CSV table of C-alpha atoms in Angstrom, one decimal:
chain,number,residue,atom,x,y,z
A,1,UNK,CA,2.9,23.8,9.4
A,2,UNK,CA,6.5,24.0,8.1
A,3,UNK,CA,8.9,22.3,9.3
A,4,UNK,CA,12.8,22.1,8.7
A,5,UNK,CA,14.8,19.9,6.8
A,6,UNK,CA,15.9,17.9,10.9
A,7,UNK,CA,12.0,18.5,12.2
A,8,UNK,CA,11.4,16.2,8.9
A,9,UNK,CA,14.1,13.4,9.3
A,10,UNK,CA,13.0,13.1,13.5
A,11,UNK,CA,9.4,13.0,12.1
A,12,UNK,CA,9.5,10.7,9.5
A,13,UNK,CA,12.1,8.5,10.5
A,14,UNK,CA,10.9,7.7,14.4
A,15,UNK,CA,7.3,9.7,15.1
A,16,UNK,CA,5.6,9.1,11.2
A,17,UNK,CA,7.4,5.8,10.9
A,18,UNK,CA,6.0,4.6,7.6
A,19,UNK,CA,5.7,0.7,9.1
A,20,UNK,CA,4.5,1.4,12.0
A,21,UNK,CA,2.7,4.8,12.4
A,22,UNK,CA,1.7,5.0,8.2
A,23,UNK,CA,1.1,1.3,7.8
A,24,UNK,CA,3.0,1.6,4.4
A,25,UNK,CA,5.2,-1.0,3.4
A,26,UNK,CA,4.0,-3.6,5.7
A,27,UNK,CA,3.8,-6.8,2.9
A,28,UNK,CA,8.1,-6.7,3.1
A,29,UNK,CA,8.0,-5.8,6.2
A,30,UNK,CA,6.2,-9.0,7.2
A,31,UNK,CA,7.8,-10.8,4.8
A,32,UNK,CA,11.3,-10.2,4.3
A,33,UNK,CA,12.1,-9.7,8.6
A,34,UNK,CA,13.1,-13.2,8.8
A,35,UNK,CA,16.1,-12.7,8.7
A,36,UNK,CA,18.6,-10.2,9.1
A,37,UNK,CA,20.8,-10.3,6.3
A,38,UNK,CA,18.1,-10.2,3.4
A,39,UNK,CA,16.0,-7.3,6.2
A,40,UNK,CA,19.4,-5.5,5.4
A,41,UNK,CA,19.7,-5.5,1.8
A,42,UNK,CA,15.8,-4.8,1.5
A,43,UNK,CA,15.7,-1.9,3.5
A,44,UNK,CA,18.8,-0.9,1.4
A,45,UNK,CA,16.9,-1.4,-1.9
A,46,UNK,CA,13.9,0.1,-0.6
A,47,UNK,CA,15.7,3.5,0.6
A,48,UNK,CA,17.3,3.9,-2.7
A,49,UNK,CA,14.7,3.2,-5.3
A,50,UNK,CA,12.0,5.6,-2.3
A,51,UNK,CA,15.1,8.6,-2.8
A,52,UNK,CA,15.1,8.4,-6.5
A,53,UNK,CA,11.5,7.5,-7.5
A,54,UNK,CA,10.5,10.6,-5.2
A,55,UNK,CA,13.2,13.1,-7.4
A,56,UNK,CA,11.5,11.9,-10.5
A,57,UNK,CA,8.1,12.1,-9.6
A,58,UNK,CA,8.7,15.4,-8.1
A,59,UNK,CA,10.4,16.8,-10.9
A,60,UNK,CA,7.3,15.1,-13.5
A,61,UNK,CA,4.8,16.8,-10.9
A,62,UNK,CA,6.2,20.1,-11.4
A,63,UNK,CA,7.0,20.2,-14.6
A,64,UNK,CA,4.3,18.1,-16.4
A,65,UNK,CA,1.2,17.8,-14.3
A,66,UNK,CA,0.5,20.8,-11.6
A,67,UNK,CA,0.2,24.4,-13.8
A,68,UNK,CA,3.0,25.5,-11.7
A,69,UNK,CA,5.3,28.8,-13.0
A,70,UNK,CA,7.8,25.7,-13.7
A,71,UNK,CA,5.6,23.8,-15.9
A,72,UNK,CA,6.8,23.3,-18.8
A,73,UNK,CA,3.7,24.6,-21.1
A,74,UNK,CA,4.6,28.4,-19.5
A,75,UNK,CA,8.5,28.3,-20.2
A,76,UNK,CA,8.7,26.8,-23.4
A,77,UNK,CA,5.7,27.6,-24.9
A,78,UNK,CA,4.8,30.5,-23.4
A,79,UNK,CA,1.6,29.6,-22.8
A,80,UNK,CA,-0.1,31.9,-20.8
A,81,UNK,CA,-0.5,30.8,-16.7
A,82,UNK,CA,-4.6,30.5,-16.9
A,83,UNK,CA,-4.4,28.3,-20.0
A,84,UNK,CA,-1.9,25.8,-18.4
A,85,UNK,CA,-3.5,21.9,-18.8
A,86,UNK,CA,-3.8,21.1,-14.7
A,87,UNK,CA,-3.0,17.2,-15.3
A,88,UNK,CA,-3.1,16.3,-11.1
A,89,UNK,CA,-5.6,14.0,-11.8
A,90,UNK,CA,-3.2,12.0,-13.6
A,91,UNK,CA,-0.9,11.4,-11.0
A,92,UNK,CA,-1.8,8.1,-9.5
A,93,UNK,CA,-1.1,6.8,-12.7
A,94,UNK,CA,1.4,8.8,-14.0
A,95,UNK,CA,3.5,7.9,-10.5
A,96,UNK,CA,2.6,4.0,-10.8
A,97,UNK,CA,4.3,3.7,-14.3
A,98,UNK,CA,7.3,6.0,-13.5
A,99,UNK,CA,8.1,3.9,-10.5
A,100,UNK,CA,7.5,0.4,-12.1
A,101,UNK,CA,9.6,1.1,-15.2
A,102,UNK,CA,12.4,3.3,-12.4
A,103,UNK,CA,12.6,-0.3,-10.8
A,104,UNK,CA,13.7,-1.7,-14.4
A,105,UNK,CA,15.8,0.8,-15.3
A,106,UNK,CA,17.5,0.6,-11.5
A,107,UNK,CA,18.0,-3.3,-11.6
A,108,UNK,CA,19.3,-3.2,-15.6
A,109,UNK,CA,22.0,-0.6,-14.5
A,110,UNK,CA,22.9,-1.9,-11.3
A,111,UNK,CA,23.6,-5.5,-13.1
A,112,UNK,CA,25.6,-3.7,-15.6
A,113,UNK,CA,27.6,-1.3,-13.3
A,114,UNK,CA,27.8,-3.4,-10.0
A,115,UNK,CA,27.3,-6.9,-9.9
A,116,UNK,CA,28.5,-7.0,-6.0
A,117,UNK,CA,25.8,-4.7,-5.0
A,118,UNK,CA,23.1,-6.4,-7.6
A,119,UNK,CA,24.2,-10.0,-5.8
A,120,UNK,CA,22.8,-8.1,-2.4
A,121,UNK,CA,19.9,-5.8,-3.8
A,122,UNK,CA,18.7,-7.9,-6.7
A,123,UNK,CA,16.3,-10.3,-5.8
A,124,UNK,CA,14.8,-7.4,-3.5
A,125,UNK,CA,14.3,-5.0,-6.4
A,126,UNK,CA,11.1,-6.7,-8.2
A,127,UNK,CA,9.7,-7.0,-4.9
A,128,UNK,CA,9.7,-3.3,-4.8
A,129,UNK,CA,7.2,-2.2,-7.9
A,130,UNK,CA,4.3,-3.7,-5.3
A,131,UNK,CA,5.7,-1.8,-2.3
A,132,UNK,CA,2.9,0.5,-1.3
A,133,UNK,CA,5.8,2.4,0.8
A,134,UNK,CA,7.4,4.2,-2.4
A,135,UNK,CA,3.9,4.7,-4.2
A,136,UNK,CA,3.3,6.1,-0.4
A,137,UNK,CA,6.2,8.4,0.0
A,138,UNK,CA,5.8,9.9,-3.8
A,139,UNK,CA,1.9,11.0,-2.9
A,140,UNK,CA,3.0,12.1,0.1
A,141,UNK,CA,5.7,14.4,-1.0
A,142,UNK,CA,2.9,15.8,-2.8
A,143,UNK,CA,0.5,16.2,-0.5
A,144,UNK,CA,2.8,17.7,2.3
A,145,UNK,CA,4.9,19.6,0.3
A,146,UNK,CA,2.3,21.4,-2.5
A,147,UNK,CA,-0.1,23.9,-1.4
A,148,UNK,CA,-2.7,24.1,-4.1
A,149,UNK,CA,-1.1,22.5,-6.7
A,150,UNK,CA,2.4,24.9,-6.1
A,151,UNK,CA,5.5,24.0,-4.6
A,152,UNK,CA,6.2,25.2,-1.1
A,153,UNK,CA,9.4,26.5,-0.2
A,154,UNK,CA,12.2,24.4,-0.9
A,155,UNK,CA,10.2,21.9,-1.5
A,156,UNK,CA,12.9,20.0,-3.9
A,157,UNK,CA,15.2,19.6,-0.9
A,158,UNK,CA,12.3,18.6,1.5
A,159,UNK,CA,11.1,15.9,-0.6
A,160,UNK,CA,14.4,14.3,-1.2
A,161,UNK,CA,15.0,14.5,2.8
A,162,UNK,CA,11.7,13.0,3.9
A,163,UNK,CA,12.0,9.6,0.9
A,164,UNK,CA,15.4,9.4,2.3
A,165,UNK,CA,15.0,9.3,5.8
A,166,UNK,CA,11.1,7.5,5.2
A,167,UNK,CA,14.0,4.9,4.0
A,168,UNK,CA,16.2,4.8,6.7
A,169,UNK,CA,12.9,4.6,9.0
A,170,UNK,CA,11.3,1.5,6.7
A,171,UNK,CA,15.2,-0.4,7.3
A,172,UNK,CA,15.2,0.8,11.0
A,173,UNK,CA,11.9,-1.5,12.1
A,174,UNK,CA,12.5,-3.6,9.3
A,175,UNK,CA,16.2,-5.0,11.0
A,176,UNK,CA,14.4,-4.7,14.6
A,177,UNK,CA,11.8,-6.7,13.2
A,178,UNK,CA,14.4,-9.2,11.9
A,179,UNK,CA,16.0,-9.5,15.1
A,180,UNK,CA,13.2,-9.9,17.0
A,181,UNK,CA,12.1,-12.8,14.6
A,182,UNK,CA,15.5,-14.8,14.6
A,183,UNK,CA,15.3,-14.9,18.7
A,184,UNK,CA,11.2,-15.8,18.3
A,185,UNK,CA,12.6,-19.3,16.0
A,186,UNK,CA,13.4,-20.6,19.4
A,187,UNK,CA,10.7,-19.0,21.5
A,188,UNK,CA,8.2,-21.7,23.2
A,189,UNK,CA,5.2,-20.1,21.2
A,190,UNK,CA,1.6,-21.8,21.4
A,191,UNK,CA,0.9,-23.3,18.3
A,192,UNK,CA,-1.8,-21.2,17.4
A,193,UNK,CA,0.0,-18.1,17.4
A,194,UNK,CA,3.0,-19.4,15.4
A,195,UNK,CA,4.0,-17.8,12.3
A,196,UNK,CA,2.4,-14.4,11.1
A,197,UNK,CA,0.0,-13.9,14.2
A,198,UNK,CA,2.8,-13.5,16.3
A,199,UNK,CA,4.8,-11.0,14.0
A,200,UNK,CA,2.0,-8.9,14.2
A,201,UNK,CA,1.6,-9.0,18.0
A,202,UNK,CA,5.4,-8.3,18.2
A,203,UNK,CA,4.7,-5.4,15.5
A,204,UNK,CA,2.2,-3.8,17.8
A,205,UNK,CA,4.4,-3.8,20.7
A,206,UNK,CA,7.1,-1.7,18.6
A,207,UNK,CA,4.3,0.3,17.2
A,208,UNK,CA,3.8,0.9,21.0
A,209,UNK,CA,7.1,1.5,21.5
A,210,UNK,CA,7.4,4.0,18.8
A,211,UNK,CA,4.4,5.9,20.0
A,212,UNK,CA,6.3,7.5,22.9
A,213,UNK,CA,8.6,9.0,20.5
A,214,UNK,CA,5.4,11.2,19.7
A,215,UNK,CA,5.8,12.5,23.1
A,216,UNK,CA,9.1,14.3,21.5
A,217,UNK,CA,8.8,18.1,21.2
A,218,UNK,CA,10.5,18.9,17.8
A,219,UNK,CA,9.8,22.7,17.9
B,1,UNK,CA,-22.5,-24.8,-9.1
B,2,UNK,CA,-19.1,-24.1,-10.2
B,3,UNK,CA,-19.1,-20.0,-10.4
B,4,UNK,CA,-21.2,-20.3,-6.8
B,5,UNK,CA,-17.7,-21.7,-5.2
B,6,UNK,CA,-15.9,-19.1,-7.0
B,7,UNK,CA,-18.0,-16.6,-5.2
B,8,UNK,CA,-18.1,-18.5,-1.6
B,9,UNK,CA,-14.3,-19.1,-1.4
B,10,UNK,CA,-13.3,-15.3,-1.4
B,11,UNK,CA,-14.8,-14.9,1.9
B,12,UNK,CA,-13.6,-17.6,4.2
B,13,UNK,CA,-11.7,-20.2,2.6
B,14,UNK,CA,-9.6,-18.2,0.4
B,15,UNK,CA,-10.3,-14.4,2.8
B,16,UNK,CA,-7.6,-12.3,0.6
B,17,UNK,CA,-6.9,-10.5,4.1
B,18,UNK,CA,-7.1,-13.7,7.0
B,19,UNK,CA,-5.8,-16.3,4.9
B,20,UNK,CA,-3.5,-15.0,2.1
B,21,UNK,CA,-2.3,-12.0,4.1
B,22,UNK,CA,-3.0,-9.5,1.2
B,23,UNK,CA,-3.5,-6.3,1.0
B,24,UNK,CA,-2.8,-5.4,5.0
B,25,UNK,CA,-2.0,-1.8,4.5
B,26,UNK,CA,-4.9,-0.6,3.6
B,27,UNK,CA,-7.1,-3.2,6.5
B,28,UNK,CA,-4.7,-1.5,9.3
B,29,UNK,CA,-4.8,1.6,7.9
B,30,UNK,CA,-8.4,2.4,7.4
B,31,UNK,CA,-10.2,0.1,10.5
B,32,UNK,CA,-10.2,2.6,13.1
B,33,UNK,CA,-14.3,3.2,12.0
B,34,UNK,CA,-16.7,1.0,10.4
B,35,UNK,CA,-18.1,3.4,8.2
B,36,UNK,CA,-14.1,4.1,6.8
B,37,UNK,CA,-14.0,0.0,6.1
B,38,UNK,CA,-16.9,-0.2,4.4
B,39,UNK,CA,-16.0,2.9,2.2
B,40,UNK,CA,-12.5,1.3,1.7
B,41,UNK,CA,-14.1,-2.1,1.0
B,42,UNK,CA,-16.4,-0.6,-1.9
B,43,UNK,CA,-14.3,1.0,-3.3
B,44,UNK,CA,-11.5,-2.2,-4.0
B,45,UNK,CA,-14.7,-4.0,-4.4
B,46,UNK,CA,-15.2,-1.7,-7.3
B,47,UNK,CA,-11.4,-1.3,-8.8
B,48,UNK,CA,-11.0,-5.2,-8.1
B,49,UNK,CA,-14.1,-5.8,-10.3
B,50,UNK,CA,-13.5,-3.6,-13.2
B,51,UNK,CA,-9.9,-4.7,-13.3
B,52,UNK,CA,-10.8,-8.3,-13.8
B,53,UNK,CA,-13.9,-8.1,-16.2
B,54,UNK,CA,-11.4,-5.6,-18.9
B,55,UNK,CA,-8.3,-8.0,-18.2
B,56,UNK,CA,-10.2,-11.1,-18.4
B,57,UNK,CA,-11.8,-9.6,-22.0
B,58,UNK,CA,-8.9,-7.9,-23.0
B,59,UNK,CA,-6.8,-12.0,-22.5
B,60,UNK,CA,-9.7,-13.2,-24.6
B,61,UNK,CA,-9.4,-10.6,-27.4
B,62,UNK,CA,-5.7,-11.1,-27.5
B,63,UNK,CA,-6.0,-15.2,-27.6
B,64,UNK,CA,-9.1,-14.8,-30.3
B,65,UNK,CA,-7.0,-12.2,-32.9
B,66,UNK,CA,-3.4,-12.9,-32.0
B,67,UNK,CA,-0.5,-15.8,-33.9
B,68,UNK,CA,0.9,-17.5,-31.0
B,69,UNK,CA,4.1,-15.0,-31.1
B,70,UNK,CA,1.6,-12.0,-30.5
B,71,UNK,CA,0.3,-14.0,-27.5
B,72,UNK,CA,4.1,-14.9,-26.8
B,73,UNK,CA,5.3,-10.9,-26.8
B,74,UNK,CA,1.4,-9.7,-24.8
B,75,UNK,CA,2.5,-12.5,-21.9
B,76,UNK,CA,5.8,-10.2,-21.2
B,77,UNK,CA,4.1,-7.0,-21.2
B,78,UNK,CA,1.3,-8.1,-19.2
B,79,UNK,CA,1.8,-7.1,-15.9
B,80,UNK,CA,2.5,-3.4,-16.9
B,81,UNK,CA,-0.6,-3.9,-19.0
B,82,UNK,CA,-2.6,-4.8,-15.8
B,83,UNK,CA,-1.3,-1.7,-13.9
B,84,UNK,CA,-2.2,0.6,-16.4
B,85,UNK,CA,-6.1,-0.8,-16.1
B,86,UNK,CA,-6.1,-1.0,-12.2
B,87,UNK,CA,-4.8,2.7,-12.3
B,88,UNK,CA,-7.3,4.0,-13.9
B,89,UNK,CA,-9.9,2.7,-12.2
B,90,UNK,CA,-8.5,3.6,-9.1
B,91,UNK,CA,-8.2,7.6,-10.8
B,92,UNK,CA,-12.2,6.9,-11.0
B,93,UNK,CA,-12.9,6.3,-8.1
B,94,UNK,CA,-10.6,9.2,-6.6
B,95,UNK,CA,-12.2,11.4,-8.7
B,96,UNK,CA,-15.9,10.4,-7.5
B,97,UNK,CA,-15.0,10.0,-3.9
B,98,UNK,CA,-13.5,13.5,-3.9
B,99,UNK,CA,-16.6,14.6,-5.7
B,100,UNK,CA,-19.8,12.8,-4.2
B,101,UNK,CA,-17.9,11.6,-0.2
B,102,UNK,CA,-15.3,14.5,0.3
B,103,UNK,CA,-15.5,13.2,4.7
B,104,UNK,CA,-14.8,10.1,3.3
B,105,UNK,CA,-12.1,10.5,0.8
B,106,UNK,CA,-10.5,13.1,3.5
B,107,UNK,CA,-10.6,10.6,6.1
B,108,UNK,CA,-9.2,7.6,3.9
B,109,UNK,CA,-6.4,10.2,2.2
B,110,UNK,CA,-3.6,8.5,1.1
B,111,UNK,CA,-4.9,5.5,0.8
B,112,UNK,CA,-7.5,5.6,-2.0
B,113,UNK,CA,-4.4,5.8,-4.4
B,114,UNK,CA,-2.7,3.4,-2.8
B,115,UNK,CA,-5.3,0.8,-4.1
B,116,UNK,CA,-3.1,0.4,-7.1
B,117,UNK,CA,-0.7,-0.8,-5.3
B,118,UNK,CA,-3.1,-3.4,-3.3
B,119,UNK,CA,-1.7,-6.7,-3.7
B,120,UNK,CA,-5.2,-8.6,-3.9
B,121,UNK,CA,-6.4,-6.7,-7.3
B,122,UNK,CA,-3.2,-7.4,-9.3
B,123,UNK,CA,-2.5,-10.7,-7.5
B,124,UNK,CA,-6.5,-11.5,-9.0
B,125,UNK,CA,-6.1,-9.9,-12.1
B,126,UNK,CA,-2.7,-12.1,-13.1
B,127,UNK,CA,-3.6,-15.1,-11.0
B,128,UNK,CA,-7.2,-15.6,-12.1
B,129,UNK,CA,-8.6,-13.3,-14.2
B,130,UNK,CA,-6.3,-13.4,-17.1
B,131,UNK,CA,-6.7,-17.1,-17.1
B,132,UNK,CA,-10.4,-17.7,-16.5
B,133,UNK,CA,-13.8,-16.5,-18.9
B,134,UNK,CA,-15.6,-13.8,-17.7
B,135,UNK,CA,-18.5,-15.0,-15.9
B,136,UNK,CA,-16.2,-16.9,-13.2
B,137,UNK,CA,-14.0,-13.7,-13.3
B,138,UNK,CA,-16.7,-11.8,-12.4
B,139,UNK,CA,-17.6,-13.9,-9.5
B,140,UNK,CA,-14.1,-14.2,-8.1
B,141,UNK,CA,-13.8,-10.6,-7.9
B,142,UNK,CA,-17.3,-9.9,-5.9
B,143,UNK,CA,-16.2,-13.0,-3.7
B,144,UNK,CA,-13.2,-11.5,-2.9
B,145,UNK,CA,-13.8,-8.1,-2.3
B,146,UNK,CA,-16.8,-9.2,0.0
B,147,UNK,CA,-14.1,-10.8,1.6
B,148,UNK,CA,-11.9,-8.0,2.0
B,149,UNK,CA,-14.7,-5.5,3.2
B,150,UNK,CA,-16.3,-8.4,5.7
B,151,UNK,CA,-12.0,-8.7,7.4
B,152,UNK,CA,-11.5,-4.8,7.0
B,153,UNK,CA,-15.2,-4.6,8.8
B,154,UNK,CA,-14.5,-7.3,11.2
B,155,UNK,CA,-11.3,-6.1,12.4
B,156,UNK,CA,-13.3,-2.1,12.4
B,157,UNK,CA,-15.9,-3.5,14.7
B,158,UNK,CA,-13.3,-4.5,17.7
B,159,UNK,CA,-11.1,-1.5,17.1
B,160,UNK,CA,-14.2,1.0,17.0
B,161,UNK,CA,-16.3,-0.7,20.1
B,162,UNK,CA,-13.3,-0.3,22.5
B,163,UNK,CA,-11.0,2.1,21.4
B,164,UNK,CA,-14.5,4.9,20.7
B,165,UNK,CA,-17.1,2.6,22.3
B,166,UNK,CA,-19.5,2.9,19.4
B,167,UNK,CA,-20.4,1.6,16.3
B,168,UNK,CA,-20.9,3.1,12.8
B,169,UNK,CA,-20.9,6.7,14.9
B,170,UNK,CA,-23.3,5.5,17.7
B,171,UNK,CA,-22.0,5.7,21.0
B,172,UNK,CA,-23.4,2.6,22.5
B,173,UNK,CA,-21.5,1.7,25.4
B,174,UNK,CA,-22.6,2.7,28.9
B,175,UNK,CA,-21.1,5.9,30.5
B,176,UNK,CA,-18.7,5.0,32.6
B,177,UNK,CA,-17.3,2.7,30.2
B,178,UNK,CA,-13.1,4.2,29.4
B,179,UNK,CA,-12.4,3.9,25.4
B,180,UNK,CA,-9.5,1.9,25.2
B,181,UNK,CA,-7.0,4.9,23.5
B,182,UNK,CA,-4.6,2.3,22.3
B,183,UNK,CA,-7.4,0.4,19.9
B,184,UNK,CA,-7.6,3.2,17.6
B,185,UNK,CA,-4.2,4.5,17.6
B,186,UNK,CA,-1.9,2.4,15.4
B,187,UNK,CA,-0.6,-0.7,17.4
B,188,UNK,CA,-4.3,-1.5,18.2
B,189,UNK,CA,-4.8,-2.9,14.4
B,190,UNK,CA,-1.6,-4.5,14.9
B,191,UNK,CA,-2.4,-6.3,18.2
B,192,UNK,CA,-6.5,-7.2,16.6
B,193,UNK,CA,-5.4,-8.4,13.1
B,194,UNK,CA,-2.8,-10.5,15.3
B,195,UNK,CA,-5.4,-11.8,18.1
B,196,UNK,CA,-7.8,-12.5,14.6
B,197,UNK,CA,-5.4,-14.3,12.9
B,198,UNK,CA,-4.7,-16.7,15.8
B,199,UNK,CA,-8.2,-17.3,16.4
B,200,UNK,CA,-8.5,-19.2,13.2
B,201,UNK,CA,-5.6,-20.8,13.0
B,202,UNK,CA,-7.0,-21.8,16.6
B,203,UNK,CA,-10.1,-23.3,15.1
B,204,UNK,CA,-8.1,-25.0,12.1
B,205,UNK,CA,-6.1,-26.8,14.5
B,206,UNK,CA,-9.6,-28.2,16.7
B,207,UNK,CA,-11.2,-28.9,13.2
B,208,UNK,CA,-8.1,-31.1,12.1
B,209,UNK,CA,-7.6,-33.0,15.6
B,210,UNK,CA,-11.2,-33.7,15.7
């Protein structure tokens, strides 16, 4: 099924939310909702390192790993289309590493360009190598937007859409969350149920919640 | 004595899923049927055990051959170092699962590479099995992924009996018994891994005011 670039910001930001539809991303989303300022910067962080880790491991994919007419063994080397290495099964580690040493690179040049925004995103950004939400997004984007190992149709702009708006998704539930969590600090809850037992019970309820929005006809 | 508690505490004292909270994408994920979790399980069993025995040689190689600077410089490339090893296990057991359990890797998709990514492995592989020899390495890393798969099966068996009122694919409940929709639809391992994790903080508190 194809969809367009506002079928695939409605789906993945409210009816495919990564949280709580995926389950990707749900170690910061458990642990970072306390509150709402740091639930803020995090999803920020998040949304930016998702958008650019899934350009780069779009553009590796297409031109390294999948024998695609843009690979780069058949424009620069001419090497005919049938003798192209297929390297997909590299990608789970190929992606890990791009994304680990993307999260360096990020925090080393936000600390040298911005130190206001590296004051709000910093602490967030090591956090993020262990986020299954941006390994998520990049496989994904592969898995949704390839068919058989070759790009769909505007693929490059589709993938760039969906990390974005899996972002903005991820920071939606994630402040939700955190506001839901500052009002349960003075909740009356039985003792049992205090701490992580009742974020979950609270997550299903949104989860409920955000399963009517699969009731939405995005035709 | 000592490499038998190694083994035991993975799977209640120490559960990587009930009492660290590790690893939960993959336990929500993957519980809607017992025979996904136990597929899941075996398969970070697997990663979770390779992954410790090469890091906990590859530590003793390094502090057997290595001055105390090489050791120094290995210490800050570690981490990287353990991803690479957990990766490519985890392209391993892509590759067999796609070749030998193609239901099963379709049913599990995205989340058979997202085992790299699964907290417990490299939070065991830098918090134990870079410190520890191999035979208590070893054991740590069955314990625990017995662990994992008994929570991820545990949390299966309620989500399967009432949301498809059977179990490993049998239908066992009586006719006019309604599955509960909600139990295998997304908030349904929300609401069980919530209801499970109160249950033994339940039972803590009784064992500590008795």
């Amino acid at each position: 099924m194809e969809y367009g670039i506002f079928q695939i910001i409605i789906l993945s930001i409210f009816i495919n939310n990564f949280v709580l539809a995926r389950f990707l991303g749900l170690c910061p989303y458990m642990g970072v909702s306390k509150q709402l300022d740091s639930a803020i910067g995090m999803g920020m962080a998040v949304t930016f390192v998702m958008t650019i880790a899934s350009l780069v491991t779009w553009l590796l994919y297409t031109f390294f790993l999948a024998p695609t007419y843009q690979n780069i063994f058949y424009t620069l080397f001419s090497t005919p289309i049938q003798n192209v290495p297929d390297l997909t099964f590299l990608r789970t580690i190929v992606f890990i590493l791009v994304i680990a040493s993307l999260v360096q690179f990020i925090e080393m040049y936000i600390q040298k360009v911005s130190p206001t925004l590296y004051r709000a995103l910093g602490i967030y950004l090591p956090l993020i190598t262990t986020n299954c939400a941006i390994l998520g997004v990049a496989v994904l984007n592969i898995d949704l937007f390839f068919a058989d190992g070759l790009p769909r149709d505007s693929s490059f702009i589709h993938t760039l859409v969906q990390a974005f708006s899996a972002g903005i998704g991820f920071t939606l539930v994630l402040v939700l969350m955190a506001g839901i969590r500052e009002k349960l600090e003075l909740a009356n809850i039985p003792k049992p149920l205090q701490g992580l037992p009742i974020a979950f019970i609270v997550a299903g309820l949104m989860s409920i919640a955000f399963l009517g929005f699969s009731g939405m006809n995005i035709e | 004595m000592s490499v038998m508690s190694e083994f035991i505490k993975g799977i209640y004292k120490e559960n990587p899923v009930f009492r660290l909270a590790l690893g939960l994408c993959p336990v929500l994920a993957v519980s809607t049927s017992i025979s996904n979790a136990i597929g899941m399980g075996a398969a970070t069993t697997f990663v979770l055990l390779s992954s410790n025995i090469i890091v906990s040689l590859l530590m003793l190689l390094f502090s057997k051959i290595l001055s105390e600077g090489g050791q120094k410089s290995i210490n800050k490339i570690r981490i990287p170092m353990f991803i690479v090893v957990i990766a490519s296990f985890v392209t391993i057991v892509e590759m067999v699962m796609s070749a030998y359990f193609p239901v099963l890797s379709e049913s599990l998709g995205i989340f058979i590479p997202l085992i790299v990514v699964n907290c417990i492995i490299l939070g065991r592989a830098e918090g134990y099995a870079s410190k520890n020899p191999l035979i208590p390495s070893i054991a740590d890393a069955i314990g625990m992924g017995i662990g994992f798969t008994l929570a991820l099966v545990a949390i299966a068996f309620v989500r399967e009996l009432l949301g498809s009122g059977a179990l490993l694919g049998q239908n066992i409940m009586s006719s006019n018994f309604k599955p509960v929709l909600l139990m295998i639809l997304p908030p349904g391992a929300f609401l069980v891994i919530g209801l499970y994790l109160a249950l033994l903080n339940w039972l803590d508190l009784r064992k500590k005011e008795s």
